[in-house]
Coordinates of C-alpha atoms in Angstrom, one line a residue:
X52 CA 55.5 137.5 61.9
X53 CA 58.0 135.6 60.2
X54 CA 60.3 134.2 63.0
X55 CA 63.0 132.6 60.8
X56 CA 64.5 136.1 59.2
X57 CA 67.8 136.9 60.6
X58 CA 67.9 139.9 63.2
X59 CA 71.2 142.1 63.7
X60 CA 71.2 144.4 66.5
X61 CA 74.4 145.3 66.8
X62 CA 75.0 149.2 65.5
X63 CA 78.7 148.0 65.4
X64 CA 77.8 145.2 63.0
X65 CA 75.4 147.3 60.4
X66 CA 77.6 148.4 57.4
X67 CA 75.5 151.7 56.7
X68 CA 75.6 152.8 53.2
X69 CA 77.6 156.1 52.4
X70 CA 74.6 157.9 51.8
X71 CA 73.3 156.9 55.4
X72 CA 76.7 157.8 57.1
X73 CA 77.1 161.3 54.9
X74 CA 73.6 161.7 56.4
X75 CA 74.2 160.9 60.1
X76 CA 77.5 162.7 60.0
X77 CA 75.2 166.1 58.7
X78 CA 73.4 165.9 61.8
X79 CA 76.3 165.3 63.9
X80 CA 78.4 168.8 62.5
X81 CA 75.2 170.4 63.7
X82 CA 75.0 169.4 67.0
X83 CA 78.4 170.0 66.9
X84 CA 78.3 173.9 65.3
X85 CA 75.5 174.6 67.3
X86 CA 77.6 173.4 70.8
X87 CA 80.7 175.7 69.8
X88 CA 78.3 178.8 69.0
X89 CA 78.9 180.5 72.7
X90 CA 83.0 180.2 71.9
X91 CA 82.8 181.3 68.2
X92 CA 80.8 184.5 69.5
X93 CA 82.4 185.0 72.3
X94 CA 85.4 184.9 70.4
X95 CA 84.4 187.5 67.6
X96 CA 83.0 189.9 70.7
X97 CA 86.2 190.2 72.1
X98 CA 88.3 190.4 69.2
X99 CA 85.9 193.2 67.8
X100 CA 85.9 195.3 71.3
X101 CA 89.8 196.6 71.5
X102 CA 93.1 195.7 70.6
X103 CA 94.1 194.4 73.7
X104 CA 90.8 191.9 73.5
X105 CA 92.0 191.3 69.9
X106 CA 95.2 190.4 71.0
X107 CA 93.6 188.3 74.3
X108 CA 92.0 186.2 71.9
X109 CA 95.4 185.4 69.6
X110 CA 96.9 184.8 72.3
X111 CA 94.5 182.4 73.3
X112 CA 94.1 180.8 70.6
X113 CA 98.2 180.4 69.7
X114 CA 98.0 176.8 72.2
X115 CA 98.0 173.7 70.7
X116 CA 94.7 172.3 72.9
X117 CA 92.7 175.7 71.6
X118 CA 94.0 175.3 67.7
X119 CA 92.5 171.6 68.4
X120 CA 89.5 173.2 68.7
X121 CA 89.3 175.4 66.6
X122 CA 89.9 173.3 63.7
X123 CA 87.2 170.5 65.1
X124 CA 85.0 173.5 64.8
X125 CA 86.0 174.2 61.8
X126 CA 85.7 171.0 60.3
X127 CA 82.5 170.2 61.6
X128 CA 81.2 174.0 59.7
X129 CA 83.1 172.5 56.4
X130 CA 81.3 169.5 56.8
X131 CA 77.8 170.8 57.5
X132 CA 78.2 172.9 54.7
X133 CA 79.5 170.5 52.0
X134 CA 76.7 168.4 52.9
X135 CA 73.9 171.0 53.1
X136 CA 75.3 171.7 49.1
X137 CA 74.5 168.3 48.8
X138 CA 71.3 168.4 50.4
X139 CA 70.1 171.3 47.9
X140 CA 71.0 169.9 44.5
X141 CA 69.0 167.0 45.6
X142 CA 66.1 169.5 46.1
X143 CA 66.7 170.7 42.7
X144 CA 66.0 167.0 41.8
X145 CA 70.0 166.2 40.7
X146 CA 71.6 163.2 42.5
X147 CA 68.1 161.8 43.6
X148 CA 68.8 158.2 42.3
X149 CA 70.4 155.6 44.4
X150 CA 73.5 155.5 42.3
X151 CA 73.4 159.1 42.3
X152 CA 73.0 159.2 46.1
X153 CA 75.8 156.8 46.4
X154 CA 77.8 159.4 43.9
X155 CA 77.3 162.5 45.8
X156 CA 77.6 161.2 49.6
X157 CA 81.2 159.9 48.6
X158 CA 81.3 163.2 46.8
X159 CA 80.7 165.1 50.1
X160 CA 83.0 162.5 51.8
X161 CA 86.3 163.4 49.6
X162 CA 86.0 167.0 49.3
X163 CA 85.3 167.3 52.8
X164 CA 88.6 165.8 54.1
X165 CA 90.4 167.4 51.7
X166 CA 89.1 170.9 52.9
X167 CA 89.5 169.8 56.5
X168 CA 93.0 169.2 56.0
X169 CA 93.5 172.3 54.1
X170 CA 91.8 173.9 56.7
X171 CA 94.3 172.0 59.1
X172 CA 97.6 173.5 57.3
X173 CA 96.2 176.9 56.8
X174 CA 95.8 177.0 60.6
X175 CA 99.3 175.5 61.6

């Protein structure tokens, strides 16, 4: 083993490419859509059983704290689905070179903020 080669350990140091971070990000909006679930059902159950559960569940979502969450749900379902767009046209075989990686992941980047933040105005 060559013991001369530099050796970086620290995460905080690594500059990931954007391909890496579009990646990690992908897995993090599913963790993160698949945590929310039991909220976003239970919220569609009770809104779909009366009007007075329809109107328990505008009510409780008219706070500040529970728009917060709402929209971090939100945007992590943006997110995972921009990406997962992503992810299929490179199944088709486009954007499967490095420059085209590069291309997409800042693609997925951009028009994911900018649909969070719509999402974000739409909301408030």
């Amino acid at each position: 083993m060559n013991k001369s080669r530099p050796v970086n350990l620290d995460i905080s140091t690594i500059k990931l490419p954007a391909a890496a971070l579009v990646s990690i990000l992908h897995r993090i909006s599913g963790v993160v859509l698949f945590a929310v679930m039991a909220l976003l059902l239970w919220m569609l159950g009770t809104s779909l059983e009366s009007e007075q559960g329809f109107a328990s569940v505008a009510e409780t979502f008219s706070s500040i704290p529970a728009k917060i969450i709402l929209w971090a749900s939100l945007a992590a379902l943006i997110y995972h689905l921009v990406a997962g767009v992503r992810h299929l046209f490179m199944d088709l075989g486009i954007g499967e070179s490095l420059e085209g990686g590069r291309r997409g992941a800042v693609m997925v980047l951009v028009l994911s903020v900018i649909l969070i933040l719509a999402v974000g105005v739409w909301l408030w």
